[in-house]
PDB file of C-alpha atoms in Angstrom:
ATOM      1  CA  MET A1139       0.000   0.000   0.000  1.00 65.00           C
ATOM      2  CA  MET A1140       1.322   3.434  -0.922  1.00 71.00           C
ATOM      3  CA  LYS A1141       2.483   5.598   1.946  1.00 78.00           C
ATOM      4  CA  PRO A1142       1.720   9.314   1.273  1.00 85.00           C
ATOM      5  CA  LEU A1143       4.443  10.686   3.551  1.00 89.00           C
ATOM      6  CA  ARG A1144       7.017   8.287   2.147  1.00 90.00           C
ATOM      7  CA  LEU A1145       5.977   9.212  -1.406  1.00 91.00           C
ATOM      8  CA  PHE A1146       6.470  12.872  -0.511  1.00 93.00           C
ATOM      9  CA  ALA A1147       9.886  12.079   0.967  1.00 93.00           C
ATOM     10  CA  TYR A1148      10.769  10.122  -2.192  1.00 94.00           C
ATOM     11  CA  ALA A1149       9.685  13.058  -4.363  1.00 94.00           C
ATOM     12  CA  LEU A1150      11.943  15.384  -2.347  1.00 96.00           C
ATOM     13  CA  TRP A1151      14.816  12.898  -2.645  1.00 95.00           C
ATOM     14  CA  ILE A1152      14.333  12.638  -6.443  1.00 96.00           C
ATOM     15  CA  PHE A1153      14.306  16.441  -6.669  1.00 96.00           C
ATOM     16  CA  LYS A1154      17.610  16.530  -4.768  1.00 95.00           C
ATOM     17  CA  GLU A1155      19.046  13.842  -7.098  1.00 93.00           C
ATOM     18  CA  ILE A1156      17.956  15.869 -10.141  1.00 95.00           C
ATOM     19  CA  LEU A1157      19.792  18.912  -8.782  1.00 95.00           C
ATOM     20  CA  LEU A1158      22.909  16.870  -7.929  1.00 91.00           C
ATOM     21  CA  GLY A1159      22.815  15.117 -11.305  1.00 88.00           C
ATOM     22  CA  THR A1160      22.546  18.434 -13.093  1.00 91.00           C
ATOM     23  CA  TRP A1161      25.537  19.726 -11.150  1.00 89.00           C
ATOM     24  CA  ASP A1162      27.536  16.563 -11.953  1.00 83.00           C
ATOM     25  CA  VAL A1163      26.822  16.866 -15.669  1.00 81.00           C
ATOM     26  CA  LEU A1164      27.632  20.579 -15.794  1.00 84.00           C
ATOM     27  CA  SER A1165      30.771  20.335 -13.678  1.00 83.00           C
ATOM     28  CA  ASN A1166      32.149  17.321 -15.571  1.00 76.00           C
ATOM     29  CA  LEU A1167      31.600  18.664 -19.087  1.00 71.00           C
ATOM     30  CA  PRO A1168      34.712  20.896 -19.190  1.00 72.00           C
ATOM     31  CA  ARG A1169      36.989  18.118 -17.860  1.00 73.00           C
ATOM     32  CA  LYS A1170      35.389  15.052 -19.431  1.00 67.00           C
ATOM     33  CA  PRO A1171      33.088  16.151 -22.272  1.00 67.00           C
ATOM     34  CA  TYR A1172      32.235  12.529 -23.078  1.00 68.00           C
ATOM     35  CA  GLY A1173      32.102  11.363 -19.460  1.00 72.00           C
ATOM     36  CA  ASN A1174      32.640   7.706 -18.728  1.00 82.00           C
ATOM     37  CA  PRO A1175      29.591   6.221 -20.474  1.00 88.00           C
ATOM     38  CA  MET A1176      28.475   2.682 -19.800  1.00 93.00           C
ATOM     39  CA  ILE A1177      25.355   0.562 -19.971  1.00 95.00           C
ATOM     40  CA  VAL A1178      24.542  -1.566 -16.930  1.00 96.00           C
ATOM     41  CA  GLN A1179      22.034  -4.358 -16.525  1.00 95.00           C
ATOM     42  CA  LEU A1180      19.753  -3.763 -13.516  1.00 95.00           C
ATOM     43  CA  PRO A1181      17.713  -6.785 -12.345  1.00 95.00           C
ATOM     44  CA  LEU A1182      14.755  -5.381 -10.429  1.00 94.00           C
ATOM     45  CA  ARG A1183      12.865  -6.261  -7.288  1.00 93.00           C
ATOM     46  CA  CYS A1184       9.996  -4.171  -8.663  1.00 91.00           C
ATOM     47  CA  VAL A1185       7.304  -6.544  -9.896  1.00 89.00           C
ATOM     48  CA  THR A1186       4.177  -4.596 -10.872  1.00 91.00           C
ATOM     49  CA  ASP A1187       3.942  -2.538 -14.039  1.00 92.00           C
ATOM     50  CA  PHE A1188       3.481   0.591 -11.899  1.00 94.00           C
ATOM     51  CA  GLU A1189       6.633  -0.114  -9.871  1.00 93.00           C
ATOM     52  CA  ILE A1190       8.727  -0.881 -12.951  1.00 94.00           C
ATOM     53  CA  THR A1191       7.456   2.206 -14.781  1.00 95.00           C
ATOM     54  CA  SER A1192       8.057   4.398 -11.720  1.00 95.00           C
ATOM     55  CA  MET A1193      11.601   3.084 -11.430  1.00 96.00           C
ATOM     56  CA  ALA A1194      12.301   3.651 -15.141  1.00 96.00           C
ATOM     57  CA  GLN A1195      10.896   7.187 -14.931  1.00 96.00           C
ATOM     58  CA  SER A1196      12.955   7.953 -11.832  1.00 96.00           C
ATOM     59  CA  ILE A1197      16.122   6.819 -13.590  1.00 96.00           C
ATOM     60  CA  THR A1198      15.390   8.696 -16.804  1.00 95.00           C
ATOM     61  CA  ILE A1199      14.445  11.966 -15.089  1.00 95.00           C
ATOM     62  CA  THR A1200      17.788  12.027 -13.270  1.00 92.00           C
ATOM     63  CA  PRO A1201      20.451  13.788 -15.400  1.00 91.00           C
ATOM     64  CA  GLY A1202      23.243  11.504 -16.547  1.00 87.00           C
ATOM     65  CA  THR A1203      21.145   8.332 -16.604  1.00 92.00           C
ATOM     66  CA  LEU A1204      18.686   6.927 -19.115  1.00 94.00           C
ATOM     67  CA  VAL A1205      16.780   3.654 -19.446  1.00 96.00           C
ATOM     68  CA  VAL A1206      17.589   2.362 -22.923  1.00 96.00           C
ATOM     69  CA  ALA A1207      15.898  -1.062 -22.850  1.00 94.00           C
ATOM     70  CA  THR A1208      13.773  -3.362 -20.730  1.00 93.00           C
ATOM     71  CA  ALA A1209      13.423  -7.105 -20.422  1.00 91.00           C
ATOM     72  CA  SER A1210      10.341  -8.648 -18.913  1.00 89.00           C
ATOM     73  CA  GLY A1211      10.820 -11.146 -16.164  1.00 83.00           C
ATOM     74  CA  THR A1212      10.039 -14.828 -16.225  1.00 85.00           C
ATOM     75  CA  SER A1213       9.458 -17.314 -13.443  1.00 84.00           C
ATOM     76  CA  LYS A1214      13.239 -17.661 -13.101  1.00 88.00           C
ATOM     77  CA  THR A1215      14.502 -14.170 -13.969  1.00 88.00           C
ATOM     78  CA  PRO A1216      13.420 -10.769 -12.653  1.00 91.00           C
ATOM     79  CA  PRO A1217      12.369  -7.868 -14.853  1.00 92.00           C
ATOM     80  CA  THR A1218      15.465  -6.003 -15.983  1.00 94.00           C
ATOM     81  CA  LEU A1219      16.289  -2.462 -17.034  1.00 96.00           C
ATOM     82  CA  PHE A1220      19.311  -1.580 -19.126  1.00 97.00           C
ATOM     83  CA  VAL A1221      20.560   1.803 -17.974  1.00 97.00           C
ATOM     84  CA  HIS A1222      22.971   4.146 -19.733  1.00 95.00           C
ATOM     85  CA  SER A1223      25.052   6.090 -17.230  1.00 92.00           C
ATOM     86  CA  LEU A1224      27.165   9.008 -18.345  1.00 87.00           C
ATOM     87  CA  PHE A1225      29.386   9.598 -15.311  1.00 82.00           C
ATOM     88  CA  GLY A1226      30.062   6.412 -13.359  1.00 82.00           C
ATOM     89  CA  ASP A1227      33.502   5.407 -12.148  1.00 85.00           C
ATOM     90  CA  SER A1228      32.573   1.716 -12.184  1.00 91.00           C
ATOM     91  CA  GLU A1229      29.656  -0.552 -12.967  1.00 93.00           C
ATOM     92  CA  GLN A1230      29.275  -1.395  -9.267  1.00 93.00           C
ATOM     93  CA  GLU A1231      29.091   2.292  -8.301  1.00 93.00           C
ATOM     94  CA  VAL A1232      26.299   2.875 -10.834  1.00 93.00           C
ATOM     95  CA  LEU A1233      24.424  -0.244  -9.688  1.00 94.00           C
ATOM     96  CA  ASP A1234      24.742   0.764  -6.014  1.00 94.00           C
ATOM     97  CA  GLY A1235      23.130   4.118  -6.794  1.00 93.00           C
ATOM     98  CA  LEU A1236      20.338   2.447  -8.762  1.00 95.00           C
ATOM     99  CA  TYR A1237      19.708  -0.099  -5.988  1.00 95.00           C
ATOM    100  CA  ASP A1238      19.504   2.781  -3.499  1.00 94.00           C
ATOM    101  CA  MET A1239      16.889   4.420  -5.733  1.00 95.00           C
ATOM    102  CA  GLU A1240      14.943   1.160  -5.957  1.00 95.00           C
ATOM    103  CA  ASP A1241      15.086   0.707  -2.160  1.00 94.00           C
ATOM    104  CA  ARG A1242      13.651   4.192  -1.633  1.00 93.00           C
ATOM    105  CA  LEU A1243      10.955   3.704  -4.276  1.00 94.00           C
ATOM    106  CA  LEU A1244       9.806   0.352  -2.907  1.00 93.00           C
ATOM    107  CA  LYS A1245       9.807   1.730   0.644  1.00 91.00           C
ATOM    108  CA  ALA A1246       7.503   4.531  -0.547  1.00 92.00           C
ATOM    109  CA  LEU A1247       5.203   2.265  -2.580  1.00 91.00           C
ATOM    110  CA  ARG A1248       5.105  -0.895  -0.458  1.00 87.00           C
ATOM    111  CA  GLY A1249       6.241   0.258   2.959  1.00 84.00           C
ATOM    112  CA  GLU A1250       8.929  -2.417   2.961  1.00 81.00           C
ATOM    113  CA  VAL A1251      11.976  -3.284   0.935  1.00 81.00           C
ATOM    114  CA  PRO A1252      12.455  -6.916  -0.086  1.00 81.00           C
ATOM    115  CA  PRO A1253      15.987  -8.261   0.286  1.00 82.00           C
ATOM    116  CA  ARG A1254      18.202  -8.111  -2.756  1.00 78.00           C
ATOM    117  CA  ARG A1255      18.537 -11.306  -4.723  1.00 68.00           C
ATOM    118  CA  SER A1256      21.922 -12.950  -4.343  1.00 56.00           C
ATOM    119  CA  ASP A1257      22.614 -12.492  -8.060  1.00 47.00           C
ATOM    120  CA  GLN A1258      22.243  -8.710  -7.708  1.00 47.00           C
ATOM    121  CA  GLN A1259      25.061  -8.202  -5.237  1.00 46.00           C
TER     122      GLN A1259
END
């Protein structure tokens, strides 16, 4: 069940991330005009269409990241997003930030965060 106060807190957090992402992009352009682009595979704990769409929108609205593809889950594999990141030092750093975003989103939407799958860590 959605938690209104947690959704508000998530919205404030996303706003902060948008501002920080904008600063990162602007401050890195003179030094690294092409950044350190990479595409990472993000297996999700989000399961409903609303959760997956909310996660994809949250990623895409944040400067420096963009969802470029999706893969629907099966009984053995989770739904997956493929995310282009412009300024990540490593794949693990980018994934850690995305998992943090997913934790916050699921906390706001469900009120609880399921544990990460062992293949995600």
